[in-house]
């Protein structure tokens, strides 16, 4: 079936389903059907011309607008403390062994650790960083909530999760699988210390995310280690996860899976909208939490406004507004982040 050109607009209708629809249209309504097919073809062509990242945002927004993709089955979970204070965005040199983040009256200290190799030597691991580390924590926290178990079968489930996030699953030294393995090792080796203070008193809680990981190495040292088959959360982390799991829509995560900062902002907004009234956060406080890599506050403000705008393309009713002094987040229902109320299954 050959393409049809709408002579009134000069637009080519060429998709097979649209051509079949035109062929089946009765003469009396053919002009109307032609215009409808032209509009559909134009929309498809415009979307195809978008970058992959932009296209994902548009597709996710369409999904939510049609009230799809927002059931309990579409949820993942992250520990709420990781929605408040975050990991590094960029790779830190192996000599950097500590990372600190502050948000309000809370601080997170991440300390890099070591794992044992097959010869009995301790091998320093880097600090976990980037979108991969966040996706791993999201996946493992979600699996722990789903199975009600601290031990996660990760060998097969993580590959499936990567595909669900729209990531290519590639092998080899520079493949996506190896980058995920490196972040699993970094997370398994690190320890996290959470500090809370209010000027009168303070409290400190320390926990390793994972209690146990088995890493298998190839005989050829140039080959990357194999997947661990299981990961076990530490009792401290698992117990608090069960009480403080924050739901996140998996389609939104997929739309922003390549950006660690945007993932952090989505997690953070999920925590903030649950507060009472309006929460106001200064630009300086926002930069403390999200401003890694920025030497100038005005550059951070410019990019943060743009990133919020991109997130609002997906969550159109996001209760966020900017002021000269910072950002205002209003209390709202979870549905503004495509998170259904409890009890809604589909």
PDB file of N, CA and C in Angstrom, residues 11 14 51 56-58 86 106 113 122 153 168 183 193 207 209 230 262 271 289 293 316:
ATOM      1  N   UNK A  11       0.827  16.981   3.139  1.00  0.00           N
ATOM      2  CA  UNK A  11       1.393  16.096   4.147  1.00  0.00           C
ATOM      3  C   UNK A  11       1.238  14.640   3.722  1.00  0.00           C
ATOM      4  N   UNK A  14       1.646   7.786   5.640  1.00  0.00           N
ATOM      5  CA  UNK A  14       2.364   6.606   5.178  1.00  0.00           C
ATOM      6  C   UNK A  14       2.324   5.428   6.146  1.00  0.00           C
ATOM      7  N   UNK A  51      14.346  13.758  20.772  1.00  0.00           N
ATOM      8  CA  UNK A  51      15.414  12.964  21.367  1.00  0.00           C
ATOM      9  C   UNK A  51      14.787  11.853  22.203  1.00  0.00           C
ATOM     10  N   UNK A  56      10.626  10.051  25.941  1.00  0.00           N
ATOM     11  CA  UNK A  56      10.189   9.325  27.133  1.00  0.00           C
ATOM     12  C   UNK A  56       9.314  10.198  28.024  1.00  0.00           C
ATOM     13  N   UNK A  57       9.675  11.464  28.148  1.00  0.00           N
ATOM     14  CA  UNK A  57       8.860  12.369  28.969  1.00  0.00           C
ATOM     15  C   UNK A  57       7.470  12.533  28.369  1.00  0.00           C
ATOM     16  N   UNK A  58       7.414  12.728  27.063  1.00  0.00           N
ATOM     17  CA  UNK A  58       6.124  12.919  26.391  1.00  0.00           C
ATOM     18  C   UNK A  58       5.267  11.665  26.515  1.00  0.00           C
ATOM     19  N   UNK A  86      21.338  12.519  49.532  1.00  0.00           N
ATOM     20  CA  UNK A  86      21.639  11.692  48.367  1.00  0.00           C
ATOM     21  C   UNK A  86      23.109  11.308  48.270  1.00  0.00           C
ATOM     22  N   UNK A 106      19.328  17.353  58.967  1.00  0.00           N
ATOM     23  CA  UNK A 106      19.785  15.981  58.782  1.00  0.00           C
ATOM     24  C   UNK A 106      21.037  15.961  57.918  1.00  0.00           C
ATOM     25  N   UNK A 113      34.060   1.458  51.325  1.00  0.00           N
ATOM     26  CA  UNK A 113      34.591   0.299  52.032  1.00  0.00           C
ATOM     27  C   UNK A 113      35.442  -0.591  51.149  1.00  0.00           C
ATOM     28  N   UNK A 122      41.964  -7.547  50.582  1.00  0.00           N
ATOM     29  CA  UNK A 122      40.908  -6.537  50.621  1.00  0.00           C
ATOM     30  C   UNK A 122      41.114  -5.553  49.471  1.00  0.00           C
ATOM     31  N   UNK A 153      17.021 -11.947  45.436  1.00  0.00           N
ATOM     32  CA  UNK A 153      17.572 -12.694  44.302  1.00  0.00           C
ATOM     33  C   UNK A 153      17.831 -11.682  43.189  1.00  0.00           C
ATOM     34  N   UNK A 168      19.755  -0.421  27.789  1.00  0.00           N
ATOM     35  CA  UNK A 168      20.293  -1.538  27.033  1.00  0.00           C
ATOM     36  C   UNK A 168      21.128  -2.408  27.955  1.00  0.00           C
ATOM     37  N   UNK A 183      28.604  -0.673  40.729  1.00  0.00           N
ATOM     38  CA  UNK A 183      27.826   0.070  41.715  1.00  0.00           C
ATOM     39  C   UNK A 183      27.264  -0.844  42.798  1.00  0.00           C
ATOM     40  N   UNK A 193      26.007   6.711  57.599  1.00  0.00           N
ATOM     41  CA  UNK A 193      25.723   7.239  58.927  1.00  0.00           C
ATOM     42  C   UNK A 193      24.779   8.424  58.782  1.00  0.00           C
ATOM     43  N   UNK A 207      24.432   2.398  59.543  1.00  0.00           N
ATOM     44  CA  UNK A 207      23.961   1.158  58.922  1.00  0.00           C
ATOM     45  C   UNK A 207      24.676   0.941  57.603  1.00  0.00           C
ATOM     46  N   UNK A 209      23.998  -0.614  53.966  1.00  0.00           N
ATOM     47  CA  UNK A 209      22.817  -1.039  53.203  1.00  0.00           C
ATOM     48  C   UNK A 209      22.731  -2.557  53.094  1.00  0.00           C
ATOM     49  N   UNK A 230      22.748 -13.276  45.095  1.00  0.00           N
ATOM     50  CA  UNK A 230      21.899 -12.732  46.157  1.00  0.00           C
ATOM     51  C   UNK A 230      22.579 -11.546  46.832  1.00  0.00           C
ATOM     52  N   UNK A 262      17.768  14.310  38.648  1.00  0.00           N
ATOM     53  CA  UNK A 262      16.311  14.324  38.469  1.00  0.00           C
ATOM     54  C   UNK A 262      15.648  13.196  39.257  1.00  0.00           C
ATOM     55  N   UNK A 271       8.696  12.914  49.070  1.00  0.00           N
ATOM     56  CA  UNK A 271       8.762  13.087  50.526  1.00  0.00           C
ATOM     57  C   UNK A 271       8.155  14.421  50.947  1.00  0.00           C
ATOM     58  N   UNK A 289      21.965  20.400  48.862  1.00  0.00           N
ATOM     59  CA  UNK A 289      21.514  19.042  48.591  1.00  0.00           C
ATOM     60  C   UNK A 289      21.732  18.607  47.150  1.00  0.00           C
ATOM     61  N   UNK A 293      28.917  19.972  42.035  1.00  0.00           N
ATOM     62  CA  UNK A 293      29.519  20.328  40.758  1.00  0.00           C
ATOM     63  C   UNK A 293      29.311  21.771  40.343  1.00  0.00           C
ATOM     64  N   UNK A 316       2.034  16.988  35.593  1.00  0.00           N
ATOM     65  CA  UNK A 316       1.528  18.305  35.206  1.00  0.00           C
ATOM     66  C   UNK A 316       0.925  19.084  36.373  1.00  0.00           C
TER      67      UNK A 316
END
